[in-house]
Tab-separated table of C-alpha atoms in Angstrom:
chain	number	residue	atom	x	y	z
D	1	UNK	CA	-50.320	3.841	16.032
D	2	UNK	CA	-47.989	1.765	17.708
D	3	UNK	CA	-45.681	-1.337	15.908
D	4	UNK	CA	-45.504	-4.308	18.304
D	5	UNK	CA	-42.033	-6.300	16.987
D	6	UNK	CA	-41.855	-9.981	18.213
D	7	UNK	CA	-38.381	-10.813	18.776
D	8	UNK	CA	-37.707	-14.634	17.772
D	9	UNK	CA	-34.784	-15.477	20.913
D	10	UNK	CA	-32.803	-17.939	19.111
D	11	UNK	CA	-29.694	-17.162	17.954
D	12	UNK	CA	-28.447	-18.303	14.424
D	13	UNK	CA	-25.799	-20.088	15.527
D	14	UNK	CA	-22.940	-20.861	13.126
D	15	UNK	CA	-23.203	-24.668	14.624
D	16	UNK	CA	-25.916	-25.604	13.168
D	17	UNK	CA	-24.357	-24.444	9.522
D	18	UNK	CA	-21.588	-26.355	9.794
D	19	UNK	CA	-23.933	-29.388	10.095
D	20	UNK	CA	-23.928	-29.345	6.324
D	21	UNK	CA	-20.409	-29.616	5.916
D	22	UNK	CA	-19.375	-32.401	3.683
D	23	UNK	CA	-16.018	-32.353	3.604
D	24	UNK	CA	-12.989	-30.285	5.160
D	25	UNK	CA	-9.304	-31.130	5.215
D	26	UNK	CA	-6.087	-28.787	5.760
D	27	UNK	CA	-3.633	-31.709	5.807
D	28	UNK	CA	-2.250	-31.537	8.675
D	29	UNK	CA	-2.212	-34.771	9.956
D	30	UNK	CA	-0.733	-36.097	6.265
D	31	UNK	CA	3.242	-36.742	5.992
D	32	UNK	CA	4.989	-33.924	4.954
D	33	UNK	CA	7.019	-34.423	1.842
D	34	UNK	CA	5.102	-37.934	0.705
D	35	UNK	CA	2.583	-37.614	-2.228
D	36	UNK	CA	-1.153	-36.824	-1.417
D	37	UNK	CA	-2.317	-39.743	-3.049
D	38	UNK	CA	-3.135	-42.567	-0.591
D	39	UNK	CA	-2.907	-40.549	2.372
D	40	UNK	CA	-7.388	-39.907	3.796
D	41	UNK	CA	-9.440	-39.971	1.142
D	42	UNK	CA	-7.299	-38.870	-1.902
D	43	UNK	CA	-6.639	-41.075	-4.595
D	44	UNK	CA	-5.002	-40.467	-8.068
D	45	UNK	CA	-6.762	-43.913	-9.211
D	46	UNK	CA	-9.392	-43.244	-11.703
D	47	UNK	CA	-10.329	-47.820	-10.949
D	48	UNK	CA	-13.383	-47.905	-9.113
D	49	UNK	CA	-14.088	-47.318	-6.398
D	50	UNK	CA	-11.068	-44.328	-6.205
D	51	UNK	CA	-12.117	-41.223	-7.787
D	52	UNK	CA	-8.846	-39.535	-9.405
D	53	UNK	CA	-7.887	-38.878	-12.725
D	54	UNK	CA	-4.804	-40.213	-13.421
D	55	UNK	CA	-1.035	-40.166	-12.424
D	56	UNK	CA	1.251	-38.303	-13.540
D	57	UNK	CA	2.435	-37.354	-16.831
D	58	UNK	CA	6.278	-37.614	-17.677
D	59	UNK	CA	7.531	-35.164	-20.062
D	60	UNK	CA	9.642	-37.443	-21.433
D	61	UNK	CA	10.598	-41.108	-20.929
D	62	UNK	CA	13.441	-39.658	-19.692
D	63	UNK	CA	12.207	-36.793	-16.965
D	64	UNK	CA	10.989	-37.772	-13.658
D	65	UNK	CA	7.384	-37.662	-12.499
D	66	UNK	CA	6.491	-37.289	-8.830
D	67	UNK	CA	2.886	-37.117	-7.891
D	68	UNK	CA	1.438	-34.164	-5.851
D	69	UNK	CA	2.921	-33.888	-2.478
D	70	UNK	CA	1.987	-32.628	1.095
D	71	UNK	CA	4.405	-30.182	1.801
D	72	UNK	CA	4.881	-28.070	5.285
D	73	UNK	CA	3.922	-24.499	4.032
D	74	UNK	CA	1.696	-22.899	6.263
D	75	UNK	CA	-1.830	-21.161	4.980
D	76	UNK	CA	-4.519	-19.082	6.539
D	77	UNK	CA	-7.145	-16.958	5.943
D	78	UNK	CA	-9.149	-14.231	8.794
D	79	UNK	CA	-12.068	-16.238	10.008
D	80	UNK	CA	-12.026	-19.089	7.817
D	81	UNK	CA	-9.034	-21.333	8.876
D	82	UNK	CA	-5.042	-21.891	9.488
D	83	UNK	CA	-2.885	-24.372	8.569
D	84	UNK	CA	1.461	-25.477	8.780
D	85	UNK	CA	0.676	-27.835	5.769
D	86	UNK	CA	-0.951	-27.639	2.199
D	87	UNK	CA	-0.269	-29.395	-0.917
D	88	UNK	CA	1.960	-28.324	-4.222
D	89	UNK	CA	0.658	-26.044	-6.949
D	90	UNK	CA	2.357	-27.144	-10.034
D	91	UNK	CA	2.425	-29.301	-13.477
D	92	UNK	CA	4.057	-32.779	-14.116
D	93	UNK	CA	2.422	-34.083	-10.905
D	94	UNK	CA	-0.853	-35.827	-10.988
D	95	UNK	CA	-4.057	-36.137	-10.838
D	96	UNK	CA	-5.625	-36.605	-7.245
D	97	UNK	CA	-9.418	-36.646	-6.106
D	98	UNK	CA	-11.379	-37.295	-3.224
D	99	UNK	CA	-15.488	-37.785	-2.909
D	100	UNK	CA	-18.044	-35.626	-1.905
D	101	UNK	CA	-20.364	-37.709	0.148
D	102	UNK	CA	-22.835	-37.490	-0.107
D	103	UNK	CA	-23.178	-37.087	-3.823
D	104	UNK	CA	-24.908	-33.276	-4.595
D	105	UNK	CA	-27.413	-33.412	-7.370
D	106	UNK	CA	-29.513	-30.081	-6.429
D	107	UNK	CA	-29.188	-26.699	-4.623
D	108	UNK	CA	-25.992	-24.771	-3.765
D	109	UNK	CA	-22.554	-26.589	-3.211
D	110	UNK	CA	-19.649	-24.305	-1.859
D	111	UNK	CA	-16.240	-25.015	-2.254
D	112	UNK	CA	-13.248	-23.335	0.135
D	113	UNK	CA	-9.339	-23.141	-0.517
D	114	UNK	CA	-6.638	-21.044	-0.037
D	115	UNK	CA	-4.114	-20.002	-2.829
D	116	UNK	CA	-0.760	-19.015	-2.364
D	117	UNK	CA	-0.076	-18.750	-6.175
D	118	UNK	CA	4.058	-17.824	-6.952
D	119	UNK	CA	3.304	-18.019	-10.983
D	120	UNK	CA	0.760	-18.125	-13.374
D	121	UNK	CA	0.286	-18.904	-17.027
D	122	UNK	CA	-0.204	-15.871	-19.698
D	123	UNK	CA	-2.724	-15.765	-22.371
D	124	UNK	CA	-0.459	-17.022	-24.756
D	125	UNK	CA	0.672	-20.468	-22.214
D	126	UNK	CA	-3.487	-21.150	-22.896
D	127	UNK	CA	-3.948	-21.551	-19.108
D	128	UNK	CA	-5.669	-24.665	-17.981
D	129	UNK	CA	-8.045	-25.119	-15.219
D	130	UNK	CA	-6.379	-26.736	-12.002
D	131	UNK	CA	-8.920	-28.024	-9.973
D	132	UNK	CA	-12.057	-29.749	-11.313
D	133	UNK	CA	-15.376	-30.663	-9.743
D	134	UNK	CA	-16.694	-33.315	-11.069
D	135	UNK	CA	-20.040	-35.197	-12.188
D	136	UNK	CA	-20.461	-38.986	-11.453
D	137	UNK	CA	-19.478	-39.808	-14.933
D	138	UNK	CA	-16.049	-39.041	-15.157
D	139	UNK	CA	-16.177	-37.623	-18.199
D	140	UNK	CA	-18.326	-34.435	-17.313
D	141	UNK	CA	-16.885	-31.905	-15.501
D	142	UNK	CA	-19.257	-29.488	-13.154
D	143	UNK	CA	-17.031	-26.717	-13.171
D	144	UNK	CA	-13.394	-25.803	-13.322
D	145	UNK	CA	-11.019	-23.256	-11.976
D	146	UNK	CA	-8.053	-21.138	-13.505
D	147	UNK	CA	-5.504	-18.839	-13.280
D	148	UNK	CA	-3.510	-16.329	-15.485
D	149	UNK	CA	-1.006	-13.645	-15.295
D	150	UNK	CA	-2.057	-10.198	-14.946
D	151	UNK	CA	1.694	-8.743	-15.149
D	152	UNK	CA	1.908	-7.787	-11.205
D	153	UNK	CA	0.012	-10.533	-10.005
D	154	UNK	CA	-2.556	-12.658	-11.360
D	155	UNK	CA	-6.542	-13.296	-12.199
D	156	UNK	CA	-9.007	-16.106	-10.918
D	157	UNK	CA	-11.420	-17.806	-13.918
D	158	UNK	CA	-14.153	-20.128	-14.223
D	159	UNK	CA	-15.571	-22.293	-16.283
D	160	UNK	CA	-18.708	-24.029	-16.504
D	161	UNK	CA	-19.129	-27.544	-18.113
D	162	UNK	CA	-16.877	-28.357	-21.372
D	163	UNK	CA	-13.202	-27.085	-21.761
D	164	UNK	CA	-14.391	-25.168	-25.038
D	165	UNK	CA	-16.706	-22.866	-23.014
D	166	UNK	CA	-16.413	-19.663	-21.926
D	167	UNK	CA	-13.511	-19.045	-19.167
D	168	UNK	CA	-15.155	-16.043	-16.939
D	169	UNK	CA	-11.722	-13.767	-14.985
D	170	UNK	CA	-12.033	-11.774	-12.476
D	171	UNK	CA	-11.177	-8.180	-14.000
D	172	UNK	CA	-9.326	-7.819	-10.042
D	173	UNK	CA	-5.788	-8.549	-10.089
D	174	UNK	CA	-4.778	-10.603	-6.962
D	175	UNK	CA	-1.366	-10.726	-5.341
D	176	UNK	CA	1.846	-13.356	-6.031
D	177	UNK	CA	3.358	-14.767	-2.855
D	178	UNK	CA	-0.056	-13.912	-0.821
D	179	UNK	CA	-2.839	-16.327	0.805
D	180	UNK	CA	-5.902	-15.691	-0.834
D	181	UNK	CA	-9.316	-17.102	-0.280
D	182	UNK	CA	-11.624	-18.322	-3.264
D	183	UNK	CA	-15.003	-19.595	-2.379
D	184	UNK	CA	-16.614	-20.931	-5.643
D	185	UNK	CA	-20.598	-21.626	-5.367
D	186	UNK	CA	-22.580	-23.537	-7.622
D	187	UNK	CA	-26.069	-23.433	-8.079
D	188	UNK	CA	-28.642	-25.986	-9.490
D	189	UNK	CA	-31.467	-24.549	-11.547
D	190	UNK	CA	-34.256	-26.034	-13.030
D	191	UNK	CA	-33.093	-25.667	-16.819
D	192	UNK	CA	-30.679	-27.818	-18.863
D	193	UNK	CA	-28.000	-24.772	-19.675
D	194	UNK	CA	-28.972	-22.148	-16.742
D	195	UNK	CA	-27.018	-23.307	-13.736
D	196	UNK	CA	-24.513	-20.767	-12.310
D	197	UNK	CA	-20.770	-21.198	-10.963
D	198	UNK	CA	-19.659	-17.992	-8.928
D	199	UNK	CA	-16.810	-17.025	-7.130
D	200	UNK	CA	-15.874	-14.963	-4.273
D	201	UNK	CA	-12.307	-13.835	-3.866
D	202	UNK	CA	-10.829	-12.671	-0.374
D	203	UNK	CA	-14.249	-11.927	0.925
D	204	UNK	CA	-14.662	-11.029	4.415
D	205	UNK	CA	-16.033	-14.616	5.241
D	206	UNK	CA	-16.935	-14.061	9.153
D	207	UNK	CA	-19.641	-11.581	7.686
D	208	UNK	CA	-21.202	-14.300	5.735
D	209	UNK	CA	-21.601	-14.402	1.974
D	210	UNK	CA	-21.888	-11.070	0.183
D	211	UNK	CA	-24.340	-10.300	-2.036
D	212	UNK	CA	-22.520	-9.836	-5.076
D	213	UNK	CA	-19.852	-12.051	-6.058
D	214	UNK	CA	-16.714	-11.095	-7.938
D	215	UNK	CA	-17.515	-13.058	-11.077
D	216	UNK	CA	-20.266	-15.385	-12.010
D	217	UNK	CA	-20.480	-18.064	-15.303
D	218	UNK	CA	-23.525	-19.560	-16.635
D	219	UNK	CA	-21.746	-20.246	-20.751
D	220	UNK	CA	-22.606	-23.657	-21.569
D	221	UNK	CA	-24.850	-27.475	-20.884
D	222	UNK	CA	-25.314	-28.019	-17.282
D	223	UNK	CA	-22.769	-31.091	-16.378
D	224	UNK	CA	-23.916	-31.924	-13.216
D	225	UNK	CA	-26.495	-34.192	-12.051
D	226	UNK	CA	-24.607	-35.646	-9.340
D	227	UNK	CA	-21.465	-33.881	-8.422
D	228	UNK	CA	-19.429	-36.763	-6.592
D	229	UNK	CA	-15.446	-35.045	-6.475
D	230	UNK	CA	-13.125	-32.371	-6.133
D	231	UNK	CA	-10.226	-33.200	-8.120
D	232	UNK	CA	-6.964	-31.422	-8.058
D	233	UNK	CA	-5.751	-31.899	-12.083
D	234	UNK	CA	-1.792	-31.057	-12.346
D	235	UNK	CA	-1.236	-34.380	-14.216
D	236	UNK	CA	-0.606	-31.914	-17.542
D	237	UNK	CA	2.573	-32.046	-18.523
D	238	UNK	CA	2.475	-28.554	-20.772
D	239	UNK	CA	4.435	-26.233	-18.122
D	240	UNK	CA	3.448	-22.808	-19.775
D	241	UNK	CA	-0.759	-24.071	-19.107
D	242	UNK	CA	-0.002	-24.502	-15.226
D	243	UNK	CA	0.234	-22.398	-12.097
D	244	UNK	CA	2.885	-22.994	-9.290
D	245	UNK	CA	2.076	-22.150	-5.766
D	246	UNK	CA	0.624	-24.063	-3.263
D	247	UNK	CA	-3.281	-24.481	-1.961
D	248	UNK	CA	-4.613	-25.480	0.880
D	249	UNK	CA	-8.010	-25.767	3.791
D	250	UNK	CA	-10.140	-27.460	1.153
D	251	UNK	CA	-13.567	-27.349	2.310
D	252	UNK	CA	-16.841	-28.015	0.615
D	253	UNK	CA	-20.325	-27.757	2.360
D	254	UNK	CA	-24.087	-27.016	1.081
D	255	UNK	CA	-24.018	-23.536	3.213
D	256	UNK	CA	-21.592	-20.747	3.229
D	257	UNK	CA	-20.589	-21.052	7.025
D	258	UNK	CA	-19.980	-24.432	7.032
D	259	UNK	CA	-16.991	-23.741	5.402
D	260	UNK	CA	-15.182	-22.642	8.182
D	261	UNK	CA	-12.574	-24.489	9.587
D	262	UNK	CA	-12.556	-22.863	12.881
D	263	UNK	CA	-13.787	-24.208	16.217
D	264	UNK	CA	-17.334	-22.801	17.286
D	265	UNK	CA	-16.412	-20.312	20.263
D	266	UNK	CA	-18.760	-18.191	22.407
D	267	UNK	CA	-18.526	-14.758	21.340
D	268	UNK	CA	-18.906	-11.680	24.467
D	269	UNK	CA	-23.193	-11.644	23.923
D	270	UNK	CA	-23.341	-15.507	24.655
D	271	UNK	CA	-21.180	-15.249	27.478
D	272	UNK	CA	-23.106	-12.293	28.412
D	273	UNK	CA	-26.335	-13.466	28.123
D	274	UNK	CA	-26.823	-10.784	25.674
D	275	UNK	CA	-31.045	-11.060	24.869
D	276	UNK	CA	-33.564	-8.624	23.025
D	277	UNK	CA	-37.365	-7.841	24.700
D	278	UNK	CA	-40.060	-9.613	22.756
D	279	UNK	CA	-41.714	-6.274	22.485
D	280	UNK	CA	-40.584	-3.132	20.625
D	281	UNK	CA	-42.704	-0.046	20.833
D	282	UNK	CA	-42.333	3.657	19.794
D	283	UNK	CA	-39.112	2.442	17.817
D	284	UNK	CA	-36.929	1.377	20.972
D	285	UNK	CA	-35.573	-1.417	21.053
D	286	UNK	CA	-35.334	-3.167	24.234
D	287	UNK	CA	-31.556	-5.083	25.354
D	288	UNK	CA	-30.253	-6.851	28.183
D	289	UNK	CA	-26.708	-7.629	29.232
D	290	UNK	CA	-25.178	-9.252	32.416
D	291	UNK	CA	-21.865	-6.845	31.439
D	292	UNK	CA	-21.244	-3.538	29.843
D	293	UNK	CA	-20.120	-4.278	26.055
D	294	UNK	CA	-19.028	-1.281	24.091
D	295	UNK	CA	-18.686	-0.221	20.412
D	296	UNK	CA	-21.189	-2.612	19.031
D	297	UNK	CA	-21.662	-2.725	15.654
D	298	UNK	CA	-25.507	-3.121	15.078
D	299	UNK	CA	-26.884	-3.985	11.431
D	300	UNK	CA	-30.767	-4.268	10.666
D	301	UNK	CA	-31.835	-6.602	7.614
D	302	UNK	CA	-34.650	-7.539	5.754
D	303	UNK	CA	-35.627	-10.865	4.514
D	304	UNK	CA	-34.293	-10.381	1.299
D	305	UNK	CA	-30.284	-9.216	2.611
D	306	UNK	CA	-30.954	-5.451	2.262
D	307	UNK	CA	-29.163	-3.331	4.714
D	308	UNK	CA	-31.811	-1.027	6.272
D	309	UNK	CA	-30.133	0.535	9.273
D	310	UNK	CA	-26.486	0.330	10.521
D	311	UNK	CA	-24.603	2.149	13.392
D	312	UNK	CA	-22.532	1.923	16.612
D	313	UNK	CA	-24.266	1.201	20.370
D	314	UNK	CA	-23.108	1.098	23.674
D	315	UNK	CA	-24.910	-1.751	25.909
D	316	UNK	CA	-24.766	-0.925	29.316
D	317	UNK	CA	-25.016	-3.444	31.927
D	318	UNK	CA	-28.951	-4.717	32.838
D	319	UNK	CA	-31.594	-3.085	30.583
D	320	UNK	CA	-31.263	-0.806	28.222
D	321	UNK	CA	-33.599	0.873	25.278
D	322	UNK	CA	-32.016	1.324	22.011
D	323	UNK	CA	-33.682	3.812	19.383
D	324	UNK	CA	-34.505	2.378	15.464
D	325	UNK	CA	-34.580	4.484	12.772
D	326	UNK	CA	-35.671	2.386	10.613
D	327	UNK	CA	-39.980	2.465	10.125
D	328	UNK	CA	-40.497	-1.339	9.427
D	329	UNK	CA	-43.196	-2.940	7.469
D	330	UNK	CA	-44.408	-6.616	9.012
D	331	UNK	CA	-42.130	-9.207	7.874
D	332	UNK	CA	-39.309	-11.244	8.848
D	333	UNK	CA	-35.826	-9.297	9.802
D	334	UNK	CA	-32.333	-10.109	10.984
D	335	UNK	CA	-30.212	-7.807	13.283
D	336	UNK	CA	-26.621	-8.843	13.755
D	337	UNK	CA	-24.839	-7.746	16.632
D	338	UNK	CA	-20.878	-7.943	15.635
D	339	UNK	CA	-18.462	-7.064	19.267
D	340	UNK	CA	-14.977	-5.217	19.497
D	341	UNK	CA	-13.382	-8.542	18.276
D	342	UNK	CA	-15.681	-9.144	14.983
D	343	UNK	CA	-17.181	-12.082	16.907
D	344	UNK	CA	-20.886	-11.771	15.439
D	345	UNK	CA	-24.567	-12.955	17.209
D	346	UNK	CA	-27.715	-12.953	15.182
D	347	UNK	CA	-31.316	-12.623	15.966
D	348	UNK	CA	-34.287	-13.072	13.899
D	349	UNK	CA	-36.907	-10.591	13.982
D	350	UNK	CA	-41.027	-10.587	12.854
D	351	UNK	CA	-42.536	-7.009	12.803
D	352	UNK	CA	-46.450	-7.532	12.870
């Protein structure tokens, strides 16, 4: 008997993801060398209505203490984002915020930066977390993140809730003097103690989130409600608990693509008018192209994220017929199409 697949046309265009972008900054329009604080949205206030945590912390009455500054060291990260500025990594500076608006009180919240980490704190410096999100009570923290030295390079933690819970590391050691990528995700769930912070560490991001992220932590009472910061704490004045480094391309956003911080281009099958026949029959799929595009990379989904089918086409120019393996059930599927350049298209697909 024959299947009859009925194509869906409309792309899933990364646009309408980065609707749900709530914030993104990469500093670059902030003066180099001046303190972060009081420059957009970041305050180290913690007076209504600012949303920081508190200046600095001397060591002494008789040390200096300089608040975090912008600083012209460039960051970047393959598909995500580039930047010439950032802000520094270190202790003895303070503690600056800025608001998520709006405020998140249920489903996933991401959360983008890039590390360029030079030290980290050992076991025995009791590493503290760095960067807080934070609940509309300021005395709740959502979730926090760490880092700590692995001998050749260093390991990425989380923490959910209270400072005496559980600090989750990543058992992969991650490079000094390097840009790395953390996306953390937090996710609401209906319990008081069940909700989950998880992070993904230099993850291909143009091929959307993976399935599996590198560590997840669900230890302790849910502190959110109604996340309403990011907050950037290196007002501790214990050197051996901090990192140095430098971070940058904050982002935070209620999907994983809006994250990005790159423009929206047109990739070789929009340009191309690259479409897919509403009807599929005897397993061959049906493509048309206004130019010849070779070395495709073609992956077949289901609805769940399951990888059913992957391999390499040729489309020729005009119409073409392009063989599935695959034997699909009805249901909804996605098939991405990703071109010589990694630019990706993606179609959604009901099998009846």
């Amino acid at each position: 008997m024959k299947k009859t697949l009925l194509f869906l046309f409309t792309l899933l265009l990364l646009e309408n993801a980065h609707a749900q972008n709530i914030f993104k900054d990469d500093f670059s329009t902030y003066t180099i060398n001046q303190e972060l604080s009081g420059q957009g949205l970041w305050s180290n206030s913690p007076i209504l209505p600012n949303v920081g945590i508190g200046a600095c912390l001397p060591l002494s009455a008789n040390e200096p203490c300089f608040g975090t500054k912008v600083i012209g060291q460039s960051v970047s990260y393959p598909s995500y984002g580039s930047s010439e500025s950032s802000i520094l990594l270190g202790p003895v500076q303070d503690g600056v915020a800025r608001a998520i608006t709006p405020i998140v009180s249920g489903g996933d919240l991401y959360l983008g930066l890039v590390l360029n980490i030079t030290s980290a704190p050992t076991t025995a410096g009791l590493p503290v977390d760095f960067l807080r999100v934070i609940n509309s009570d300021a005395t709740q923290v959502t979730y926090r993140l760490l880092v700590k030295d692995a001998g050749f390079g260093y390991n990425v933690g989380i923490r959910k809730g209270a400072s005496s819970n559980a600090t989750v590391y990543t058992g992969d050691i991650f490079n000094y003097g390097e840009n790395v990528l953390v996306i953390l995700k937090y996710s609401h769930l209906d319990g008081p103690n069940d909700d989950i912070v998880s992070a993904f560490i230099n993850p291909i991001y143009g091929d959307g989130e993976p399935a599996n992220p590198n560590i997840t932590n669900a230890s302790g009472f849910d502190q959110s409600g109604a996340i309403d910061r990011v907050a950037f704490r290196m007002n501790y004045n214990v050197t051996a608990s901090m990192p140095t480094g430098v971070l940058g391309l904050v982002s935070t956003s209620t999907t994983w693509e809006g994250l990005s911080f790159l423009p929206l281009g047109v990739n070789q099958f929009e340009a191309n008018n690259v479409t897919i026949s509403s009807v599929l029959e005897n397993g061959q799929l049906q493509i048309s192209s206004k130019k010849t595009l070779n070395n495709v990379h073609m992956k077949l989904y289901s609805a769940t994220g399951a990888l059913l089918e992957e391999k390499m086409i040729n489309i020729p120019t005009g119409t073409s017929q392009i063989g599935l393996a695959s034997k699909l059930s009805s249901g909804l599927y996605i098939i991405q199409l990703y071109d010589e350049s990694g630019e990706k298209s993606s179609f959604k697909m009901i099998s009846k």
